Amino acid sequence: LCIARALAVQPEVLLMDEPTSALDGENAAAILEALERYSVDKTVIHVTHRPEHLQGYDRVFTMKGGKLSDAADV
């Protein structure tokens, strides 16, 4: 419900912290697909411990040892 409310107002930047953590696989996939579509013309910041959830994004950053880096630098 929180994700639907956030998408309904169509913000320019959407910050999601583990948006699929409490969902089953089918619903998690639906949320990830919606976020991927939304990220085409908006900024989506998606924090997750599951890198496979970031497949559809143009740019991915990682944090290791307290340092943020571009995925290309890892």
Short mmCIF file of N, CA, C and O in Angstrom, two decimals:
data_model
loop_
_atom_site.label_atom_id
_atom_site.label_comp_id
_atom_site.label_asym_id
_atom_site.label_seq_id
_atom_site.Cartn_x
_atom_site.Cartn_y
_atom_site.Cartn_z
N LEU A 1 0.83 -1.20 0.00
CA LEU A 1 0.00 0.00 0.00
C LEU A 1 0.87 1.26 0.00
O LEU A 1 0.57 2.21 -0.70
N CYS A 2 1.95 1.25 0.75
CA CYS A 2 2.83 2.42 0.78
C CYS A 2 3.46 2.68 -0.58
O CYS A 2 3.61 3.83 -0.98
N ILE A 3 3.82 1.62 -1.28
CA ILE A 3 4.42 1.77 -2.60
C ILE A 3 3.40 2.37 -3.57
O ILE A 3 3.72 3.28 -4.34
N ALA A 4 2.17 1.91 -3.51
CA ALA A 4 1.12 2.45 -4.38
C ALA A 4 0.90 3.93 -4.11
O ALA A 4 0.76 4.73 -5.04
N ARG A 5 0.87 4.32 -2.83
CA ARG A 5 0.71 5.73 -2.49
C ARG A 5 1.87 6.57 -3.02
O ARG A 5 1.67 7.67 -3.53
N ALA A 6 3.07 6.05 -2.89
CA ALA A 6 4.25 6.78 -3.36
C ALA A 6 4.21 6.95 -4.88
O ALA A 6 4.51 8.03 -5.39
N LEU A 7 3.83 5.92 -5.60
CA LEU A 7 3.77 6.00 -7.06
C LEU A 7 2.61 6.88 -7.53
O LEU A 7 2.71 7.52 -8.58
N ALA A 8 1.53 6.94 -6.77
CA ALA A 8 0.35 7.70 -7.17
C ALA A 8 0.63 9.19 -7.29
O ALA A 8 0.07 9.86 -8.16
N VAL A 9 1.51 9.73 -6.47
CA VAL A 9 1.81 11.17 -6.53
C VAL A 9 2.92 11.48 -7.54
O VAL A 9 3.24 12.63 -7.76
N GLN A 10 3.49 10.47 -8.15
CA GLN A 10 4.50 10.58 -9.19
C GLN A 10 5.65 11.54 -8.83
O GLN A 10 5.89 12.52 -9.54
N PRO A 11 6.37 11.25 -7.76
CA PRO A 11 7.49 12.12 -7.40
C PRO A 11 8.63 11.99 -8.41
O PRO A 11 8.76 10.97 -9.08
N GLU A 12 9.46 13.01 -8.50
CA GLU A 12 10.62 12.97 -9.39
C GLU A 12 11.68 12.01 -8.88
O GLU A 12 12.42 11.41 -9.65
N VAL A 13 11.76 11.88 -7.54
CA VAL A 13 12.73 10.97 -6.90
C VAL A 13 11.95 10.06 -5.97
O VAL A 13 11.16 10.52 -5.14
N LEU A 14 12.18 8.76 -6.11
CA LEU A 14 11.52 7.77 -5.28
C LEU A 14 12.59 7.00 -4.52
O LEU A 14 13.46 6.38 -5.14
N LEU A 15 12.55 7.07 -3.20
CA LEU A 15 13.52 6.38 -2.36
C LEU A 15 12.85 5.16 -1.75
O LEU A 15 11.87 5.28 -1.02
N MET A 16 13.39 3.98 -2.08
CA MET A 16 12.82 2.72 -1.61
C MET A 16 13.87 1.95 -0.82
O MET A 16 14.95 1.66 -1.33
N ASP A 17 13.55 1.61 0.42
CA ASP A 17 14.45 0.84 1.27
C ASP A 17 13.88 -0.57 1.42
O ASP A 17 12.88 -0.77 2.11
N GLU A 18 14.49 -1.53 0.76
CA GLU A 18 14.06 -2.93 0.78
C GLU A 18 12.54 -3.05 0.51
O GLU A 18 11.80 -3.62 1.31
N PRO A 19 12.08 -2.56 -0.65
CA PRO A 19 10.63 -2.55 -0.91
C PRO A 19 10.00 -3.92 -1.05
O PRO A 19 8.78 -4.05 -0.96
N THR A 20 10.78 -4.96 -1.25
CA THR A 20 10.20 -6.30 -1.46
C THR A 20 10.51 -7.26 -0.31
O THR A 20 10.23 -8.45 -0.41
N SER A 21 11.03 -6.75 0.78
CA SER A 21 11.52 -7.63 1.85
C SER A 21 10.43 -8.51 2.48
O SER A 21 10.71 -9.62 2.88
N ALA A 22 9.21 -8.04 2.56
CA ALA A 22 8.15 -8.82 3.21
C ALA A 22 7.18 -9.44 2.21
O ALA A 22 6.10 -9.86 2.59
N LEU A 23 7.58 -9.50 0.95
CA LEU A 23 6.67 -9.99 -0.09
C LEU A 23 7.07 -11.38 -0.58
O LEU A 23 8.24 -11.74 -0.57
N ASP A 24 6.08 -12.12 -1.07
CA ASP A 24 6.36 -13.39 -1.72
C ASP A 24 6.95 -13.12 -3.10
O ASP A 24 6.95 -11.98 -3.57
N GLY A 25 7.47 -14.13 -3.74
CA GLY A 25 8.16 -13.98 -5.02
C GLY A 25 7.33 -13.33 -6.11
O GLY A 25 7.81 -12.48 -6.86
N GLU A 26 6.07 -13.72 -6.22
CA GLU A 26 5.21 -13.18 -7.27
C GLU A 26 4.96 -11.68 -7.08
O GLU A 26 5.07 -10.90 -8.03
N ASN A 27 4.63 -11.28 -5.86
CA ASN A 27 4.38 -9.86 -5.60
C ASN A 27 5.67 -9.05 -5.65
O ASN A 27 5.66 -7.90 -6.11
N ALA A 28 6.77 -9.62 -5.22
CA ALA A 28 8.06 -8.93 -5.31
C ALA A 28 8.40 -8.66 -6.77
O ALA A 28 8.84 -7.55 -7.12
N ALA A 29 8.17 -9.64 -7.63
CA ALA A 29 8.43 -9.47 -9.06
C ALA A 29 7.57 -8.36 -9.65
O ALA A 29 8.04 -7.56 -10.47
N ALA A 30 6.32 -8.28 -9.23
CA ALA A 30 5.42 -7.24 -9.73
C ALA A 30 5.90 -5.85 -9.30
O ALA A 30 5.88 -4.91 -10.09
N ILE A 31 6.35 -5.74 -8.06
CA ILE A 31 6.86 -4.45 -7.56
C ILE A 31 8.13 -4.07 -8.30
O ILE A 31 8.30 -2.91 -8.73
N LEU A 32 9.03 -5.02 -8.49
CA LEU A 32 10.28 -4.73 -9.20
C LEU A 32 10.01 -4.29 -10.63
O LEU A 32 10.66 -3.37 -11.14
N GLU A 33 9.05 -4.91 -11.28
CA GLU A 33 8.69 -4.53 -12.65
C GLU A 33 8.11 -3.11 -12.68
O GLU A 33 8.46 -2.31 -13.55
N ALA A 34 7.25 -2.79 -11.72
CA ALA A 34 6.67 -1.44 -11.66
C ALA A 34 7.76 -0.40 -11.41
O ALA A 34 7.75 0.67 -12.04
N LEU A 35 8.70 -0.70 -10.52
CA LEU A 35 9.78 0.25 -10.24
C LEU A 35 10.68 0.43 -11.45
O LEU A 35 11.15 1.54 -11.73
N GLU A 36 10.92 -0.64 -12.18
CA GLU A 36 11.74 -0.55 -13.39
C GLU A 36 11.07 0.35 -14.43
O GLU A 36 11.71 1.21 -15.03
N ARG A 37 9.77 0.18 -14.63
CA ARG A 37 9.04 1.04 -15.57
C ARG A 37 9.06 2.49 -15.10
O ARG A 37 9.24 3.41 -15.89
N TYR A 38 8.88 2.70 -13.81
CA TYR A 38 8.87 4.05 -13.25
C TYR A 38 10.22 4.73 -13.42
O TYR A 38 10.29 5.94 -13.65
N SER A 39 11.29 3.96 -13.36
CA SER A 39 12.63 4.54 -13.41
C SER A 39 13.04 5.00 -14.81
O SER A 39 14.09 5.61 -14.96
N VAL A 40 12.22 4.76 -15.80
CA VAL A 40 12.55 5.18 -17.16
C VAL A 40 12.70 6.69 -17.25
O VAL A 40 13.62 7.20 -17.87
N ASP A 41 11.79 7.43 -16.60
CA ASP A 41 11.87 8.90 -16.67
C ASP A 41 11.90 9.58 -15.30
O ASP A 41 11.77 10.80 -15.21
N LYS A 42 12.06 8.81 -14.25
CA LYS A 42 12.17 9.35 -12.88
C LYS A 42 13.40 8.73 -12.22
O LYS A 42 13.93 7.73 -12.68
N THR A 43 13.81 9.32 -11.13
CA THR A 43 14.94 8.77 -10.38
C THR A 43 14.42 7.83 -9.30
O THR A 43 13.57 8.22 -8.50
N VAL A 44 14.91 6.60 -9.30
CA VAL A 44 14.55 5.62 -8.29
C VAL A 44 15.81 5.24 -7.53
O VAL A 44 16.79 4.80 -8.14
N ILE A 45 15.79 5.44 -6.24
CA ILE A 45 16.89 5.00 -5.39
C ILE A 45 16.36 3.80 -4.62
O ILE A 45 15.44 3.92 -3.82
N HIS A 46 16.93 2.66 -4.92
CA HIS A 46 16.43 1.38 -4.40
C HIS A 46 17.55 0.75 -3.57
O HIS A 46 18.54 0.30 -4.12
N VAL A 47 17.37 0.74 -2.27
CA VAL A 47 18.36 0.16 -1.36
C VAL A 47 17.97 -1.30 -1.13
O VAL A 47 16.84 -1.59 -0.75
N THR A 48 18.93 -2.19 -1.36
CA THR A 48 18.63 -3.61 -1.18
C THR A 48 19.91 -4.39 -0.91
O THR A 48 21.00 -3.95 -1.25
N HIS A 49 19.74 -5.55 -0.30
CA HIS A 49 20.85 -6.48 -0.11
C HIS A 49 20.85 -7.54 -1.21
O HIS A 49 21.67 -8.44 -1.22
N ARG A 50 19.91 -7.43 -2.14
CA ARG A 50 19.76 -8.43 -3.19
C ARG A 50 20.07 -7.81 -4.55
O ARG A 50 19.19 -7.24 -5.20
N PRO A 51 21.31 -7.90 -5.01
CA PRO A 51 21.70 -7.27 -6.27
C PRO A 51 20.90 -7.74 -7.47
O PRO A 51 20.76 -6.99 -8.44
N GLU A 52 20.33 -8.93 -7.43
CA GLU A 52 19.53 -9.41 -8.56
C GLU A 52 18.27 -8.56 -8.75
O GLU A 52 17.67 -8.56 -9.81
N HIS A 53 17.87 -7.81 -7.73
CA HIS A 53 16.71 -6.92 -7.84
C HIS A 53 17.02 -5.65 -8.62
O HIS A 53 16.13 -4.86 -8.90
N LEU A 54 18.27 -5.43 -8.97
CA LEU A 54 18.67 -4.19 -9.62
C LEU A 54 18.97 -4.37 -11.10
O LEU A 54 19.54 -3.49 -11.73
N GLN A 55 18.56 -5.48 -11.68
CA GLN A 55 18.88 -5.81 -13.07
C GLN A 55 18.41 -4.78 -14.07
O GLN A 55 19.09 -4.51 -15.04
N GLY A 56 17.26 -4.17 -13.88
CA GLY A 56 16.71 -3.27 -14.90
C GLY A 56 17.13 -1.82 -14.80
O GLY A 56 16.71 -1.00 -15.60
N TYR A 57 17.99 -1.50 -13.85
CA TYR A 57 18.37 -0.11 -13.65
C TYR A 57 19.58 0.27 -14.50
O TYR A 57 20.45 -0.54 -14.77
N ASP A 58 19.62 1.54 -14.92
CA ASP A 58 20.72 2.03 -15.75
C ASP A 58 22.01 2.18 -14.98
O ASP A 58 23.09 1.97 -15.52
N ARG A 59 21.92 2.58 -13.73
CA ARG A 59 23.12 2.85 -12.94
C ARG A 59 22.94 2.27 -11.55
O ARG A 59 21.94 2.51 -10.90
N VAL A 60 23.93 1.52 -11.11
CA VAL A 60 23.88 0.88 -9.80
C VAL A 60 25.14 1.26 -9.03
O VAL A 60 26.24 1.22 -9.58
N PHE A 61 24.95 1.64 -7.79
CA PHE A 61 26.06 1.94 -6.90
C PHE A 61 26.11 0.88 -5.81
O PHE A 61 25.08 0.31 -5.46
N THR A 62 27.29 0.61 -5.30
CA THR A 62 27.43 -0.32 -4.20
C THR A 62 28.09 0.39 -3.03
O THR A 62 28.78 1.39 -3.21
N MET A 63 27.84 -0.15 -1.84
CA MET A 63 28.49 0.38 -0.66
C MET A 63 29.20 -0.78 0.03
O MET A 63 28.61 -1.82 0.28
N LYS A 64 30.47 -0.59 0.27
CA LYS A 64 31.26 -1.60 0.95
C LYS A 64 32.26 -0.89 1.85
O LYS A 64 32.94 0.04 1.41
N GLY A 65 32.31 -1.32 3.10
CA GLY A 65 33.21 -0.69 4.05
C GLY A 65 32.91 0.78 4.27
O GLY A 65 33.81 1.57 4.53
N GLY A 66 31.63 1.15 4.12
CA GLY A 66 31.24 2.53 4.32
C GLY A 66 31.54 3.45 3.15
O GLY A 66 31.33 4.66 3.25
N LYS A 67 32.01 2.90 2.04
CA LYS A 67 32.33 3.71 0.86
C LYS A 67 31.38 3.39 -0.28
O LYS A 67 31.15 2.23 -0.60
N LEU A 68 30.88 4.45 -0.89
CA LEU A 68 29.98 4.33 -2.02
C LEU A 68 30.78 4.35 -3.31
O LEU A 68 31.68 5.17 -3.48
N SER A 69 30.48 3.41 -4.21
CA SER A 69 31.19 3.40 -5.48
C SER A 69 30.24 3.02 -6.61
O SER A 69 29.24 2.36 -6.40
N ASP A 70 30.58 3.47 -7.80
CA ASP A 70 29.85 3.10 -9.00
C ASP A 70 30.10 1.62 -9.24
O ASP A 70 31.22 1.13 -9.06
N ALA A 71 29.09 0.88 -9.66
CA ALA A 71 29.24 -0.56 -9.87
C ALA A 71 30.35 -0.86 -10.88
O ALA A 71 30.99 -1.89 -10.81
N ALA A 72 30.59 0.06 -11.80
CA ALA A 72 31.65 -0.15 -12.79
C ALA A 72 33.02 -0.14 -12.14
O ALA A 72 33.96 -0.69 -12.67
N ASP A 73 33.12 0.49 -10.96
CA ASP A 73 34.39 0.56 -10.26
C ASP A 73 34.66 -0.63 -9.35
O ASP A 73 35.72 -0.75 -8.79
N VAL A 74 33.65 -1.48 -9.17
CA VAL A 74 33.77 -2.60 -8.22
C VAL A 74 34.46 -3.78 -8.86
O VAL A 74 34.36 -4.06 -9.99
#
